[in-house]
Short mmCIF file of C-alpha atoms and ligand atoms in Angstrom, two decimals:
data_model
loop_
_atom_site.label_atom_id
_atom_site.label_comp_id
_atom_site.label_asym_id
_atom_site.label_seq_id
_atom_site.Cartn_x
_atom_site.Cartn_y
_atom_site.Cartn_z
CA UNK A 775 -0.32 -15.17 18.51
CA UNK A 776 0.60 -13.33 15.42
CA UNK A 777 4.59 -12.99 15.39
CA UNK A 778 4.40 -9.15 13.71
CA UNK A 779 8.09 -8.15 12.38
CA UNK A 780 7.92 -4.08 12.42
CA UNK A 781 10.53 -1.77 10.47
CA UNK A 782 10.22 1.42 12.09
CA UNK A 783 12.35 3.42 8.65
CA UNK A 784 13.69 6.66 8.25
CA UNK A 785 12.29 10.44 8.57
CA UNK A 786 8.56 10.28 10.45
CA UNK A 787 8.80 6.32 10.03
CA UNK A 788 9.70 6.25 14.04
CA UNK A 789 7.11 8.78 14.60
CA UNK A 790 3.95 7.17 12.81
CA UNK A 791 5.77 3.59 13.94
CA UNK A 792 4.69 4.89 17.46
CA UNK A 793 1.52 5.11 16.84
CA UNK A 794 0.91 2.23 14.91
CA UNK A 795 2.41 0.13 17.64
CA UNK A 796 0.28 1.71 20.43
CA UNK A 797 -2.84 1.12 18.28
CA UNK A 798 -1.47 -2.92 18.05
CA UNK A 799 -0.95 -3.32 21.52
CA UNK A 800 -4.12 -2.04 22.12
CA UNK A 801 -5.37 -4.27 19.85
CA UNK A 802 -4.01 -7.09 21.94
CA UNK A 803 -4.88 -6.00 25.09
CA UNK A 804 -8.21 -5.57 24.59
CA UNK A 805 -10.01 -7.21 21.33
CA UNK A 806 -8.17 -10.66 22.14
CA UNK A 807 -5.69 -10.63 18.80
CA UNK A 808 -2.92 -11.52 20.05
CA UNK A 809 0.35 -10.05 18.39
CA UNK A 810 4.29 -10.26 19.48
CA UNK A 811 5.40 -7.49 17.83
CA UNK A 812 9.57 -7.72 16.87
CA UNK A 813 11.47 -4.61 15.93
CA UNK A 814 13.62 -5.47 13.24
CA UNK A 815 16.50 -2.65 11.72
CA UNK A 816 16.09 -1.50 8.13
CA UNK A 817 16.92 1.74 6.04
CA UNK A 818 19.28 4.87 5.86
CA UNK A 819 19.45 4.84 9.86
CA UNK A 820 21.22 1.26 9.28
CA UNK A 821 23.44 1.88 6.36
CA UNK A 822 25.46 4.00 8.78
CA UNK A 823 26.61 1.26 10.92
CA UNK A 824 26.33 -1.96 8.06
CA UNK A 825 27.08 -2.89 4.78
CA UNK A 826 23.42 -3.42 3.47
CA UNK A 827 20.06 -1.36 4.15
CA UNK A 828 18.52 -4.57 5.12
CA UNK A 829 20.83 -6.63 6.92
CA UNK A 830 20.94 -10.87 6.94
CA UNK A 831 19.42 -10.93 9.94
CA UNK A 832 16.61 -8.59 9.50
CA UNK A 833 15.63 -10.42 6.37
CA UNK A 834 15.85 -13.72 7.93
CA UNK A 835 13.83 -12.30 11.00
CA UNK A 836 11.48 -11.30 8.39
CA UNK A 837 10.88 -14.03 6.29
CA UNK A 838 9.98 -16.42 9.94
CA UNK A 839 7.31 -13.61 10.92
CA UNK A 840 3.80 -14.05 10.01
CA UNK A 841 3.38 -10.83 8.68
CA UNK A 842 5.75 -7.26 8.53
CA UNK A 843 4.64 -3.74 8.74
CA UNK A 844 7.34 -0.99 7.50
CA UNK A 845 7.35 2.43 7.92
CA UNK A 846 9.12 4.73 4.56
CA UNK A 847 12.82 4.53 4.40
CA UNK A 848 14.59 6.96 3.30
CA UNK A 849 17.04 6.76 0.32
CA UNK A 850 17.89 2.97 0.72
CA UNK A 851 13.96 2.15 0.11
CA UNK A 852 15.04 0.38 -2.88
CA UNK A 853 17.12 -1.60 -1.26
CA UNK A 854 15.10 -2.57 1.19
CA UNK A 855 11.41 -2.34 -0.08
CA UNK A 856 11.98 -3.32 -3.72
CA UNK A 857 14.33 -5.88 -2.56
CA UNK A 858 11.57 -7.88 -0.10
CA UNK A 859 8.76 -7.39 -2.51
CA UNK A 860 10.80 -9.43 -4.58
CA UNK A 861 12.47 -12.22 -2.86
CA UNK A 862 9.51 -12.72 -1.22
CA UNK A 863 7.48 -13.05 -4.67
CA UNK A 864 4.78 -9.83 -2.90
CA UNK A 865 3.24 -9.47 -6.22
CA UNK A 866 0.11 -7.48 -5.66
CA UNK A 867 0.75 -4.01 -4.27
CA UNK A 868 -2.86 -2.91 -3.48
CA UNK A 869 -3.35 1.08 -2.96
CA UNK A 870 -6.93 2.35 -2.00
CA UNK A 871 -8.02 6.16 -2.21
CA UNK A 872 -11.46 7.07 -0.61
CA UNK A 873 -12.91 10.04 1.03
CA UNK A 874 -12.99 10.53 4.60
CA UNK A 875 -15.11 13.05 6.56
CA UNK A 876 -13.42 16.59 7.04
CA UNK A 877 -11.08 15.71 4.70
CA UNK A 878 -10.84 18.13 1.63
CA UNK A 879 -10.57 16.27 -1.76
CA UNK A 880 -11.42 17.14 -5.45
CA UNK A 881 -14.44 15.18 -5.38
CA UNK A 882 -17.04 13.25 -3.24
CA UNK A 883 -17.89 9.70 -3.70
CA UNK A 884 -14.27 8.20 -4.53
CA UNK A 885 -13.84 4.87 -3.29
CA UNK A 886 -11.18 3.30 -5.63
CA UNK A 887 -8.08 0.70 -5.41
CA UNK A 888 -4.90 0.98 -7.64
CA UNK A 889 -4.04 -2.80 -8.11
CA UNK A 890 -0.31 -2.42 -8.81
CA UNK A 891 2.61 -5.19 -10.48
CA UNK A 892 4.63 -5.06 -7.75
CA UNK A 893 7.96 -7.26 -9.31
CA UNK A 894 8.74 -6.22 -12.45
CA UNK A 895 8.86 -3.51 -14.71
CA UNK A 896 11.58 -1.05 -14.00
CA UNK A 897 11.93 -2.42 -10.88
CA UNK A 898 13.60 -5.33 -11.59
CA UNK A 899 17.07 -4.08 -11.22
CA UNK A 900 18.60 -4.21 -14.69
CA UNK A 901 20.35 -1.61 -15.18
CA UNK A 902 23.09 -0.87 -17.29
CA UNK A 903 26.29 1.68 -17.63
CA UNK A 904 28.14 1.92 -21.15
CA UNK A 905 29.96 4.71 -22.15
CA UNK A 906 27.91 8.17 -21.78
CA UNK A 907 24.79 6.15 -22.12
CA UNK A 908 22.61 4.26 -19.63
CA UNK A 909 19.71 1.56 -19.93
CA UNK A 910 17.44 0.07 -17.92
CA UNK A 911 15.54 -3.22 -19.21
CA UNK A 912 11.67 -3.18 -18.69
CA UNK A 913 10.39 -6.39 -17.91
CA UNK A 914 6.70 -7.79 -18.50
CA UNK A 915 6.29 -11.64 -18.01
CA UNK A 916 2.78 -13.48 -18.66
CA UNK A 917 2.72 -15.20 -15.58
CA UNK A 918 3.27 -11.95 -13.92
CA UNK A 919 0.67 -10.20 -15.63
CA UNK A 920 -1.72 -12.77 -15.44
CA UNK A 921 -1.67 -13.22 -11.85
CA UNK A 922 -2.46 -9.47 -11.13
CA UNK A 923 -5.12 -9.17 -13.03
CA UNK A 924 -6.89 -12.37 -11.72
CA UNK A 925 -6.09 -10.26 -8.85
CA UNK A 926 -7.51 -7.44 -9.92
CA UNK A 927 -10.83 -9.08 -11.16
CA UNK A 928 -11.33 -10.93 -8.08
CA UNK A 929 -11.10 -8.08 -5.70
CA UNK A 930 -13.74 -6.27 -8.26
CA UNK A 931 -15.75 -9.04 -7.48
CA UNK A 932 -15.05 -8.66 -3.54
CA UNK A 933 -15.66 -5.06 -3.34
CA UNK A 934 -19.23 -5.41 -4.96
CA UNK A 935 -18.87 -1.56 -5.74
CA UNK A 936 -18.83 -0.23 -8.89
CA UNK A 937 -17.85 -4.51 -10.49
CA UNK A 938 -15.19 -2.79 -13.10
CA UNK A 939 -11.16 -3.08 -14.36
CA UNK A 940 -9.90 -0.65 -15.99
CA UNK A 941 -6.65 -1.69 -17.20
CA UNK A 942 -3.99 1.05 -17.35
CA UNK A 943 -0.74 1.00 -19.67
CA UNK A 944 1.22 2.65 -22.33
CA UNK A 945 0.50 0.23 -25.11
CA UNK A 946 0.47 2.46 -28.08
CA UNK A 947 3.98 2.94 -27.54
CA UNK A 948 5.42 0.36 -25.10
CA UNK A 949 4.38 -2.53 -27.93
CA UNK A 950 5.88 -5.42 -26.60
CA UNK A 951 6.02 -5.17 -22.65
CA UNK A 952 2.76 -3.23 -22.22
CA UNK A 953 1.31 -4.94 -25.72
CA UNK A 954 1.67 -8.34 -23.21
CA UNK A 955 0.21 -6.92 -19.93
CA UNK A 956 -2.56 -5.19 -22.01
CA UNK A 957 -3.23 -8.51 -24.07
CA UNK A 958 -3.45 -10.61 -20.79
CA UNK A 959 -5.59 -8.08 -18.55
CA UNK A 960 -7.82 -8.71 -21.63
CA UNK A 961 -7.86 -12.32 -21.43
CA UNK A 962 -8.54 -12.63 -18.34
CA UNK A 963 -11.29 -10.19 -18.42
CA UNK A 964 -13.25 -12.73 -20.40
CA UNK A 965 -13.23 -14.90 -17.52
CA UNK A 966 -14.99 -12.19 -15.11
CA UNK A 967 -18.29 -11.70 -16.99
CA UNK A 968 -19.96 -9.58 -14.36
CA UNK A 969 -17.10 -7.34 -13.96
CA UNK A 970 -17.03 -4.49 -16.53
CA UNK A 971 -13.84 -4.18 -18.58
CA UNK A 972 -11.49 -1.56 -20.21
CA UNK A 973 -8.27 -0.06 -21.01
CA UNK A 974 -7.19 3.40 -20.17
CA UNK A 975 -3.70 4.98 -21.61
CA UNK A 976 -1.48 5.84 -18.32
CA UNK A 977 -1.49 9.62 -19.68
CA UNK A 978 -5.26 9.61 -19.83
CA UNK A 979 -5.85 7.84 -16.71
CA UNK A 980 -3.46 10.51 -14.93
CA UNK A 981 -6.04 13.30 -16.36
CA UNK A 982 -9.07 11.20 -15.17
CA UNK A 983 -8.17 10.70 -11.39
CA UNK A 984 -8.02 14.73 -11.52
CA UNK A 985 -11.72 14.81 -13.81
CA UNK A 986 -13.21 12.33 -12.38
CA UNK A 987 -11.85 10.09 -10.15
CA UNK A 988 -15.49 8.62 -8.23
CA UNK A 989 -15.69 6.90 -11.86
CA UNK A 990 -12.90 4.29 -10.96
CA UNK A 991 -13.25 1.18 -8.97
CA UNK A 992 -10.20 -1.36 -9.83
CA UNK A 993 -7.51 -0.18 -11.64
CA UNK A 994 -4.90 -2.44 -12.33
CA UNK A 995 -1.71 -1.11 -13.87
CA UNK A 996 2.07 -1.80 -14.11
CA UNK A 997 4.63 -1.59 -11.55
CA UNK A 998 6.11 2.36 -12.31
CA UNK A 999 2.92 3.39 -13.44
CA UNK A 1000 0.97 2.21 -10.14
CA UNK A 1001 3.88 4.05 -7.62
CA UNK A 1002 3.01 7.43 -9.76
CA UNK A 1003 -1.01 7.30 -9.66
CA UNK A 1004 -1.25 6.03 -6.25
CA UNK A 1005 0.40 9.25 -5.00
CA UNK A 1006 -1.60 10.96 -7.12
CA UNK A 1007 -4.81 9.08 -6.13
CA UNK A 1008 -3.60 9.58 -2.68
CA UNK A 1009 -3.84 13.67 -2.61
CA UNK A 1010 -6.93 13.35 -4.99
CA UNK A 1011 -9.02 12.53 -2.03
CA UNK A 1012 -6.63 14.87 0.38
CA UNK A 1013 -3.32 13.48 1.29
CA UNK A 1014 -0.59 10.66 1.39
CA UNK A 1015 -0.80 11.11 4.97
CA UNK A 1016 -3.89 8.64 4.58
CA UNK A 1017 -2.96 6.60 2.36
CA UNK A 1018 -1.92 2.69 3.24
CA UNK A 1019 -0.69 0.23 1.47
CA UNK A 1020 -0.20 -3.36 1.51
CA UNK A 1021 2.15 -6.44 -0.92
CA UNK A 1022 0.40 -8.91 -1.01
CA UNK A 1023 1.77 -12.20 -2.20
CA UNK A 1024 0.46 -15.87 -1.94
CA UNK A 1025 1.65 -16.70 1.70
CA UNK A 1026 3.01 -13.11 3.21
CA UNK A 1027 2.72 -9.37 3.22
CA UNK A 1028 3.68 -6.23 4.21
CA UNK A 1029 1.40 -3.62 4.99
CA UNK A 1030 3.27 -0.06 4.69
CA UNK A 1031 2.17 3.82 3.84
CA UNK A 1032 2.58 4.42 0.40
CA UNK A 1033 4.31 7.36 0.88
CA UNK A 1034 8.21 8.35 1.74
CA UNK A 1035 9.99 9.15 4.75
CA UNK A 1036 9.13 12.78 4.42
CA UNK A 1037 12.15 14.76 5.20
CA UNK A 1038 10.82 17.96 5.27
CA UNK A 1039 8.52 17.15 8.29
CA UNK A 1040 10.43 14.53 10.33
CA UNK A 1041 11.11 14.94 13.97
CA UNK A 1042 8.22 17.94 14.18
CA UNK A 1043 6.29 15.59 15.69
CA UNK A 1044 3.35 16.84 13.09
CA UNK A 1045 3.21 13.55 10.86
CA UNK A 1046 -0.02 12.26 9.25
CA UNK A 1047 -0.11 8.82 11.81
CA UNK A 1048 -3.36 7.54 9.88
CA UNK A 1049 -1.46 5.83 6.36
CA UNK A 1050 0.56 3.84 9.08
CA UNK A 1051 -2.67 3.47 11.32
CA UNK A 1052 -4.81 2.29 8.08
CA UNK A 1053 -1.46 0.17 7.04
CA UNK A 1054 -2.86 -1.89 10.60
CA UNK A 1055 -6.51 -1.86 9.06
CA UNK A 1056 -5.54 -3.89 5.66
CA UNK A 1057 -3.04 -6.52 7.79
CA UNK A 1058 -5.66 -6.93 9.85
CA UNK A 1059 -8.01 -7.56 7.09
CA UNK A 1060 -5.19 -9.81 5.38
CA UNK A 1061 -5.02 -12.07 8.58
CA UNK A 1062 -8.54 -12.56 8.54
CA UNK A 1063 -8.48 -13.59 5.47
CA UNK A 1064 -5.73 -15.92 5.58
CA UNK A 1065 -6.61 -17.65 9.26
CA UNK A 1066 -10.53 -17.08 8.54
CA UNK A 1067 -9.88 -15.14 11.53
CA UNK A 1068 -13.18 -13.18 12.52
CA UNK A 1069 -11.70 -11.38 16.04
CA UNK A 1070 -9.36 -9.53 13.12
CA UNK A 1071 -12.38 -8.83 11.40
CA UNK A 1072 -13.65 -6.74 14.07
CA UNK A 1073 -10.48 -4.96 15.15
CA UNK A 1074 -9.94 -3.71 11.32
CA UNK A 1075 -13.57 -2.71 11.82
CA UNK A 1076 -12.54 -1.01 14.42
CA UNK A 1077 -9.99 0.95 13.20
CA UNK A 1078 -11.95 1.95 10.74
CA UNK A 1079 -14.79 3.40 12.70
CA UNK A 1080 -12.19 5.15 14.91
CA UNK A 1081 -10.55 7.01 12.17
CA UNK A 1082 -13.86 8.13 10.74
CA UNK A 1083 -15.00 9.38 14.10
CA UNK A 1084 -11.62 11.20 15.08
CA UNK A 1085 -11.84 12.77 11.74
CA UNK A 1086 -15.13 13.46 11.92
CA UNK A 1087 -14.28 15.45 15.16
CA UNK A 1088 -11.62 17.60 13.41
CA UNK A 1089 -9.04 15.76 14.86
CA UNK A 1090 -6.45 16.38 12.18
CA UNK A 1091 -2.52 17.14 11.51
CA UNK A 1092 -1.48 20.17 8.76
CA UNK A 1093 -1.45 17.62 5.54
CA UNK A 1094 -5.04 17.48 5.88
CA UNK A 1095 -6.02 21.32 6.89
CA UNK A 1096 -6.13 20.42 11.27
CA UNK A 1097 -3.14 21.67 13.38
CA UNK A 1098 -3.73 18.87 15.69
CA UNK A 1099 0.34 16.82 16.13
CA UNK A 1100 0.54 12.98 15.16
CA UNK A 1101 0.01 12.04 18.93
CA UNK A 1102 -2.89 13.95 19.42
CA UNK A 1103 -4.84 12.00 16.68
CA UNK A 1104 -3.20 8.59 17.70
CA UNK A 1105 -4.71 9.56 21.69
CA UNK A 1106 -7.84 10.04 20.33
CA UNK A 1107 -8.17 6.53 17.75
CA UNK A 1108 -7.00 4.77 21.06
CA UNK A 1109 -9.74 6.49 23.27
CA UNK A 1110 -12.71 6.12 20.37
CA UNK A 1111 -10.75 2.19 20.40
CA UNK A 1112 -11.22 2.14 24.11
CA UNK A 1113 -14.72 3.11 24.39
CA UNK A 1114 -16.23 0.81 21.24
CA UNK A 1115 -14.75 -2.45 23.68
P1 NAI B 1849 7.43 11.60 0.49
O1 NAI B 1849 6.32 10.68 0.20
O2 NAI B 1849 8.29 11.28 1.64
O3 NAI B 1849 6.84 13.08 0.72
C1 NAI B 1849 6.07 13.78 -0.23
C2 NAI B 1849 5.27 14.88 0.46
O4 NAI B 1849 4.21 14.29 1.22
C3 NAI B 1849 6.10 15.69 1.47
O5 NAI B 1849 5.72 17.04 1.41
C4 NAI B 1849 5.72 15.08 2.80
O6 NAI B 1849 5.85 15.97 3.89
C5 NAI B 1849 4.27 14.67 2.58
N1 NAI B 1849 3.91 13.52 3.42
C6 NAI B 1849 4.25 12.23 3.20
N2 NAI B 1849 3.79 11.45 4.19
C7 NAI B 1849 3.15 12.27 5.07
C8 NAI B 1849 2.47 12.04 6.30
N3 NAI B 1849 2.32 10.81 6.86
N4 NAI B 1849 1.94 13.12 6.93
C9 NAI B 1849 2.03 14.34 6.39
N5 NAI B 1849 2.66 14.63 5.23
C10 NAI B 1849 3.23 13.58 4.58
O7 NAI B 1849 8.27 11.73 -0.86
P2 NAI B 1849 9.76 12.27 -1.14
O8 NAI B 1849 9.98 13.53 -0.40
O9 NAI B 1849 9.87 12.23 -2.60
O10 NAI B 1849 10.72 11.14 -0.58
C11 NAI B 1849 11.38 11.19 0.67
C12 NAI B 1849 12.20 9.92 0.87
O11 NAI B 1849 11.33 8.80 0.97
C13 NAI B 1849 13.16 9.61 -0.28
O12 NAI B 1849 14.40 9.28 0.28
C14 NAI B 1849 12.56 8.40 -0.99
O13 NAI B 1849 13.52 7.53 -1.52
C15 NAI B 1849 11.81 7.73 0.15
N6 NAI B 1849 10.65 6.90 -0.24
C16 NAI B 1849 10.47 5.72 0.41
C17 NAI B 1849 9.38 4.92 0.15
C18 NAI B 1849 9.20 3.64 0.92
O14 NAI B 1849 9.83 3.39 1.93
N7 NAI B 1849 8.33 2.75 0.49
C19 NAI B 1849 8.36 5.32 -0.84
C20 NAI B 1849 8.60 6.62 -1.43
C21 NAI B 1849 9.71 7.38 -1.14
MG1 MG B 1850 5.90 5.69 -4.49
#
């Protein structure tokens, strides 16, 4: 039994929360992975009633769970989001873009994973008032750096696509803190023989996802840089309504969409379910891993399979050209789920 810690968020979080929880409890009822699945309170909806976004408890219900899935928050995201990514040392924020059927993107044959620093950076938290001025400190550490691109080389190696890193930074101008994460993602390349190896400047790489994005297999970049491509990436191949996400660190992780809580849609009841649904695909894939479970295997298989086929049908919300709502493409996953049993 998996204990599951779920943060439902702000916006469509609820919405897409629904349907990520009916496709986990279907999950447990019928493909024998077992989850007990505990709601825990995060975000703006919080704040109202508390003093912090993520409250004591939440955190501490958290940190005892096996595993956490989060749906976007709203405005307090940093303060919840950037927060647990770094007490709980989630270094590897791993983003992949791919095509789908029926889905319109700017090219075919994209297949790609943004391997993102997911504790430093920007997002550290130093920032700074003086008087009419502001500053923020950008941090780069070795270790850091050299941990995410072992990462980044060794899921290269996993993937058995297209075997390359492309390492992507702002060197030229950022000397010292990119200078160090370019310097190490070169180092380590050394190690990876088979895996091809280069750097890419953050402005060029922007232009390339647009020109050609089916060139890209790994790219592993720095923590600011990886949140801006991966939403680009994500509406490259059609939408952040399909795009999942998952931080990864050496003994946890939480799988979450990559994008926000999408105010301008919440409560229509039209949300994009599959990011959150997909966000269930890579934590299943992550428990496998990590219990060399193989029924979790199958289930992210599953999923998998059951998203192609729905899309395949034209089963689709607005985001991605359907007019279909977000419950009639979770009904249909769990029916194509149902009938592959
Ligand atoms: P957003 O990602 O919420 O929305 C950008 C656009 O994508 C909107 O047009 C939205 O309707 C669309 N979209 C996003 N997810 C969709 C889905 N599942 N289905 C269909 N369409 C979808 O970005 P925005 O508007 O900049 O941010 C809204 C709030 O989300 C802000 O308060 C921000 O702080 C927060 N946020 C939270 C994150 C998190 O919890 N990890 C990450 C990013 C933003
Ligand atoms: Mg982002």
């Amino acid at each position: 039994m998996y204990k599951l810690a779920l943060i439902s968020g702000d916006g469509i979080g609820p919405e897409i929360s629904k349907a990520a929880k009916s496709v986990i409890q279907l999950i447990h009822n019928m493909y024998d992975v077992k989850f007990e699945i505990i709601d825990v309170e995060a975000g703006d909806s919080v704040l109202k009633n508390n003093e912090k976004a993520l409250p004591d408890l939440s955190f501490k219900v958290i940190k005892n769970s096996d595993v956490c899935m989060k749906a976007p928050i709203g405005e307090s995201a940093a303060d919840v989001i950037v927060y647990l990514r770094r007490m709980l040392d989630l270094y590897a924020n791993i983003r992949p873009s791919k095509n789908y059927p029926n889905i319109r993107a700017l090219k075919d044959d994209i297949d790609l994973v943004i391997v993102r620093e997911n504790t430093e950076d920007v997002y550290a938290g130093l920032e700074y008032d003086f008087e009419n001025a502001s500053i923020a400190i950008r941090l780069t550490t070795k270790k850091a750096s050299t941990r995410i691109a072992e990462y980044a080389f060794k899921l290269a190696k996993f993937r058995n696509k297209k075997k390359s890193v492309v390492s992507v930074h702002k060197a030229n101008l950022l000397r010292k803190t990119d200078g160090l994460f370019s310097t190490t993602c070169r180092e380590i390349s050394k190690k990876y023989t088979d895996i091809q190896f280069s750097d890419m400047y953050v402005d060029a790489c922007a232009m390339n996802l647009i020109r050609n994005p089916e060139n890209f297999d790994v790219i592993v970049t720095t923590n600011l840089f990886g949140d801006i491509l991966s939403d680009e990436a994500a509406q490259v191949v059609g939408s952040l309504g399909i795009a999942p996400a998952a931080n990864i660190g050496d003994n946890f992780a939480i799988f979450e969409p990559v994008h926000g809580s999408a105010p301008d849609i919440a409560g229509k009841g039209i949300a994009n379910p599959l990011s959150m649904i997909l966000s269930v695909r890579m934590m299943l894939d992550w428990l496998a891993m990590k219990n060399n479970d193989n029924k979790c295997v199958d289930a992210a298989q599953k999923i998998e399979d059951a998203v192609t086929k729905v899309l395949a049908k034209g089963i689709k919300t607005p985001d991605i050209g359907g007019n279909n709502k977000t419950e009639d493409v979770t009904n249909t996953i769990l029916t194509e789920l149902r009938s592959t049993q």
